[in-house]
Amino acid sequence: MTEAASSEIRRNSPKFEKQFSEIPSYFLKLVAFVTTSFNLAGLAILKITIKIS
């Protein structure tokens, strides 16, 4: 690895660490969103089923 590349990696290291440290929170938000979406879809199906009955 060249000195320039090594220097660039050291310079950007804090950015990478910050971005990678945020990944778990993105997954938690995604899980919450998907769970809410499925719950809302389930409620919609339940309402349709009740109306048909």
CSV table of N, CA and C in Angstrom, one decimal:
chain,number,residue,atom,x,y,z
A,1,MET,N,0.9,-1.2,0.0
A,1,MET,CA,0.0,0.0,0.0
A,1,MET,C,0.9,1.2,0.0
A,2,THR,N,0.5,2.2,-0.8
A,2,THR,CA,1.3,3.4,-0.9
A,2,THR,C,1.1,4.3,0.4
A,3,GLU,N,2.0,5.2,0.6
A,3,GLU,CA,1.9,6.1,1.8
A,3,GLU,C,0.6,7.0,1.6
A,4,ALA,N,0.4,7.4,0.3
A,4,ALA,CA,-0.8,8.2,0.1
A,4,ALA,C,-2.1,7.5,0.4
A,5,ALA,N,-2.2,6.2,0.0
A,5,ALA,CA,-3.4,5.4,0.3
A,5,ALA,C,-3.5,5.2,1.8
A,6,SER,N,-2.4,4.9,2.5
A,6,SER,CA,-2.4,4.7,3.9
A,6,SER,C,-2.9,6.0,4.6
A,7,SER,N,-2.4,7.1,4.2
A,7,SER,CA,-2.8,8.4,4.8
A,7,SER,C,-4.2,8.7,4.6
A,8,GLU,N,-4.7,8.4,3.4
A,8,GLU,CA,-6.2,8.6,3.1
A,8,GLU,C,-7.1,7.7,4.0
A,9,ILE,N,-6.6,6.5,4.2
A,9,ILE,CA,-7.4,5.6,5.1
A,9,ILE,C,-7.4,6.1,6.5
A,10,ARG,N,-6.3,6.6,7.0
A,10,ARG,CA,-6.2,7.1,8.4
A,10,ARG,C,-7.1,8.4,8.5
A,11,ARG,N,-7.1,9.2,7.4
A,11,ARG,CA,-7.9,10.4,7.4
A,11,ARG,C,-9.4,10.1,7.5
A,12,ASN,N,-9.8,9.1,6.7
A,12,ASN,CA,-11.2,8.8,6.7
A,12,ASN,C,-11.7,7.8,7.7
A,13,SER,N,-10.8,7.3,8.5
A,13,SER,CA,-11.1,6.3,9.5
A,13,SER,C,-12.3,6.7,10.5
A,14,PRO,N,-12.2,7.9,11.0
A,14,PRO,CA,-13.3,8.3,11.9
A,14,PRO,C,-14.7,8.3,11.2
A,15,LYS,N,-14.7,8.7,9.9
A,15,LYS,CA,-16.0,8.7,9.1
A,15,LYS,C,-16.5,7.2,9.0
A,16,PHE,N,-15.6,6.3,8.7
A,16,PHE,CA,-16.0,4.9,8.6
A,16,PHE,C,-16.5,4.4,9.9
A,17,GLU,N,-15.8,4.7,11.0
A,17,GLU,CA,-16.2,4.2,12.3
A,17,GLU,C,-17.6,4.7,12.7
A,18,LYS,N,-17.9,6.0,12.4
A,18,LYS,CA,-19.2,6.6,12.7
A,18,LYS,C,-20.3,5.9,11.8
A,19,GLN,N,-20.0,5.7,10.5
A,19,GLN,CA,-21.0,5.1,9.7
A,19,GLN,C,-21.3,3.7,10.1
A,20,PHE,N,-20.3,2.9,10.4
A,20,PHE,CA,-20.5,1.5,10.7
A,20,PHE,C,-21.1,1.4,12.1
A,21,SER,N,-20.9,2.3,13.0
A,21,SER,CA,-21.5,2.3,14.3
A,21,SER,C,-23.0,2.6,14.2
A,22,GLU,N,-23.5,3.2,13.2
A,22,GLU,CA,-24.9,3.5,13.0
A,22,GLU,C,-25.7,2.4,12.4
A,23,ILE,N,-25.0,1.4,11.9
A,23,ILE,CA,-25.7,0.3,11.2
A,23,ILE,C,-26.7,-0.4,12.1
A,24,PRO,N,-26.4,-0.8,13.4
A,24,PRO,CA,-27.4,-1.4,14.2
A,24,PRO,C,-28.7,-0.6,14.4
A,25,SER,N,-28.6,0.7,14.5
A,25,SER,CA,-29.8,1.5,14.7
A,25,SER,C,-30.6,1.5,13.5
A,26,TYR,N,-30.0,1.5,12.3
A,26,TYR,CA,-30.8,1.4,11.0
A,26,TYR,C,-31.6,0.1,11.0
A,27,PHE,N,-30.9,-1.0,11.4
A,27,PHE,CA,-31.7,-2.3,11.4
A,27,PHE,C,-32.8,-2.3,12.4
A,28,LEU,N,-32.6,-1.7,13.6
A,28,LEU,CA,-33.7,-1.6,14.6
A,28,LEU,C,-34.8,-0.8,14.0
A,29,LYS,N,-34.5,0.3,13.3
A,29,LYS,CA,-35.6,1.1,12.7
A,29,LYS,C,-36.3,0.3,11.6
A,30,LEU,N,-35.6,-0.5,10.9
A,30,LEU,CA,-36.1,-1.3,9.8
A,30,LEU,C,-37.1,-2.3,10.4
A,31,VAL,N,-36.6,-3.0,11.4
A,31,VAL,CA,-37.5,-4.0,12.0
A,31,VAL,C,-38.7,-3.4,12.6
A,32,ALA,N,-38.6,-2.3,13.2
A,32,ALA,CA,-39.8,-1.6,13.8
A,32,ALA,C,-40.8,-1.2,12.6
A,33,PHE,N,-40.2,-0.7,11.5
A,33,PHE,CA,-41.1,-0.3,10.4
A,33,PHE,C,-41.8,-1.5,9.8
A,34,VAL,N,-41.0,-2.6,9.6
A,34,VAL,CA,-41.6,-3.8,9.0
A,34,VAL,C,-42.7,-4.4,9.9
A,35,THR,N,-42.4,-4.4,11.2
A,35,THR,CA,-43.4,-4.9,12.2
A,35,THR,C,-44.6,-4.1,12.1
A,36,THR,N,-44.5,-2.8,12.1
A,36,THR,CA,-45.7,-1.9,12.1
A,36,THR,C,-46.4,-2.1,10.8
A,37,SER,N,-45.7,-2.3,9.7
A,37,SER,CA,-46.4,-2.5,8.4
A,37,SER,C,-47.2,-3.8,8.4
A,38,PHE,N,-46.6,-4.9,8.9
A,38,PHE,CA,-47.3,-6.1,9.0
A,38,PHE,C,-48.5,-6.0,9.9
A,39,ASN,N,-48.4,-5.3,11.0
A,39,ASN,CA,-49.5,-5.1,11.9
A,39,ASN,C,-50.6,-4.4,11.3
A,40,LEU,N,-50.3,-3.3,10.5
A,40,LEU,CA,-51.3,-2.5,9.8
A,40,LEU,C,-52.0,-3.4,8.7
A,41,ALA,N,-51.2,-4.2,8.0
A,41,ALA,CA,-51.7,-5.0,7.0
A,41,ALA,C,-52.7,-6.1,7.6
A,42,GLY,N,-52.3,-6.6,8.7
A,42,GLY,CA,-53.1,-7.6,9.5
A,42,GLY,C,-54.4,-6.9,9.9
A,43,LEU,N,-54.4,-5.7,10.4
A,43,LEU,CA,-55.6,-5.0,10.8
A,43,LEU,C,-56.5,-4.8,9.6
A,44,ALA,N,-55.9,-4.4,8.5
A,44,ALA,CA,-56.7,-4.1,7.2
A,44,ALA,C,-57.4,-5.4,6.8
A,45,ILE,N,-56.7,-6.5,6.8
A,45,ILE,CA,-57.3,-7.8,6.4
A,45,ILE,C,-58.4,-8.2,7.4
A,46,LEU,N,-58.2,-8.0,8.7
A,46,LEU,CA,-59.2,-8.3,9.7
A,46,LEU,C,-60.4,-7.5,9.5
A,47,LYS,N,-60.3,-6.2,9.2
A,47,LYS,CA,-61.4,-5.3,8.9
A,47,LYS,C,-62.2,-5.8,7.7
A,48,ILE,N,-61.5,-6.2,6.6
A,48,ILE,CA,-62.1,-6.7,5.4
A,48,ILE,C,-62.9,-8.0,5.7
A,49,THR,N,-62.3,-8.8,6.5
A,49,THR,CA,-62.9,-10.1,6.8
A,49,THR,C,-64.2,-9.9,7.6
A,50,ILE,N,-64.1,-8.9,8.6
A,50,ILE,CA,-65.3,-8.6,9.4
A,50,ILE,C,-66.4,-8.1,8.5
A,51,LYS,N,-66.1,-7.2,7.6
A,51,LYS,CA,-67.1,-6.6,6.7
A,51,LYS,C,-67.7,-7.7,5.8
A,52,ILE,N,-66.9,-8.6,5.4
A,52,ILE,CA,-67.5,-9.7,4.5
A,52,ILE,C,-68.4,-10.6,5.3
A,53,SER,N,-68.0,-10.8,6.5
A,53,SER,CA,-68.8,-11.8,7.3
A,53,SER,C,-70.2,-11.4,7.6
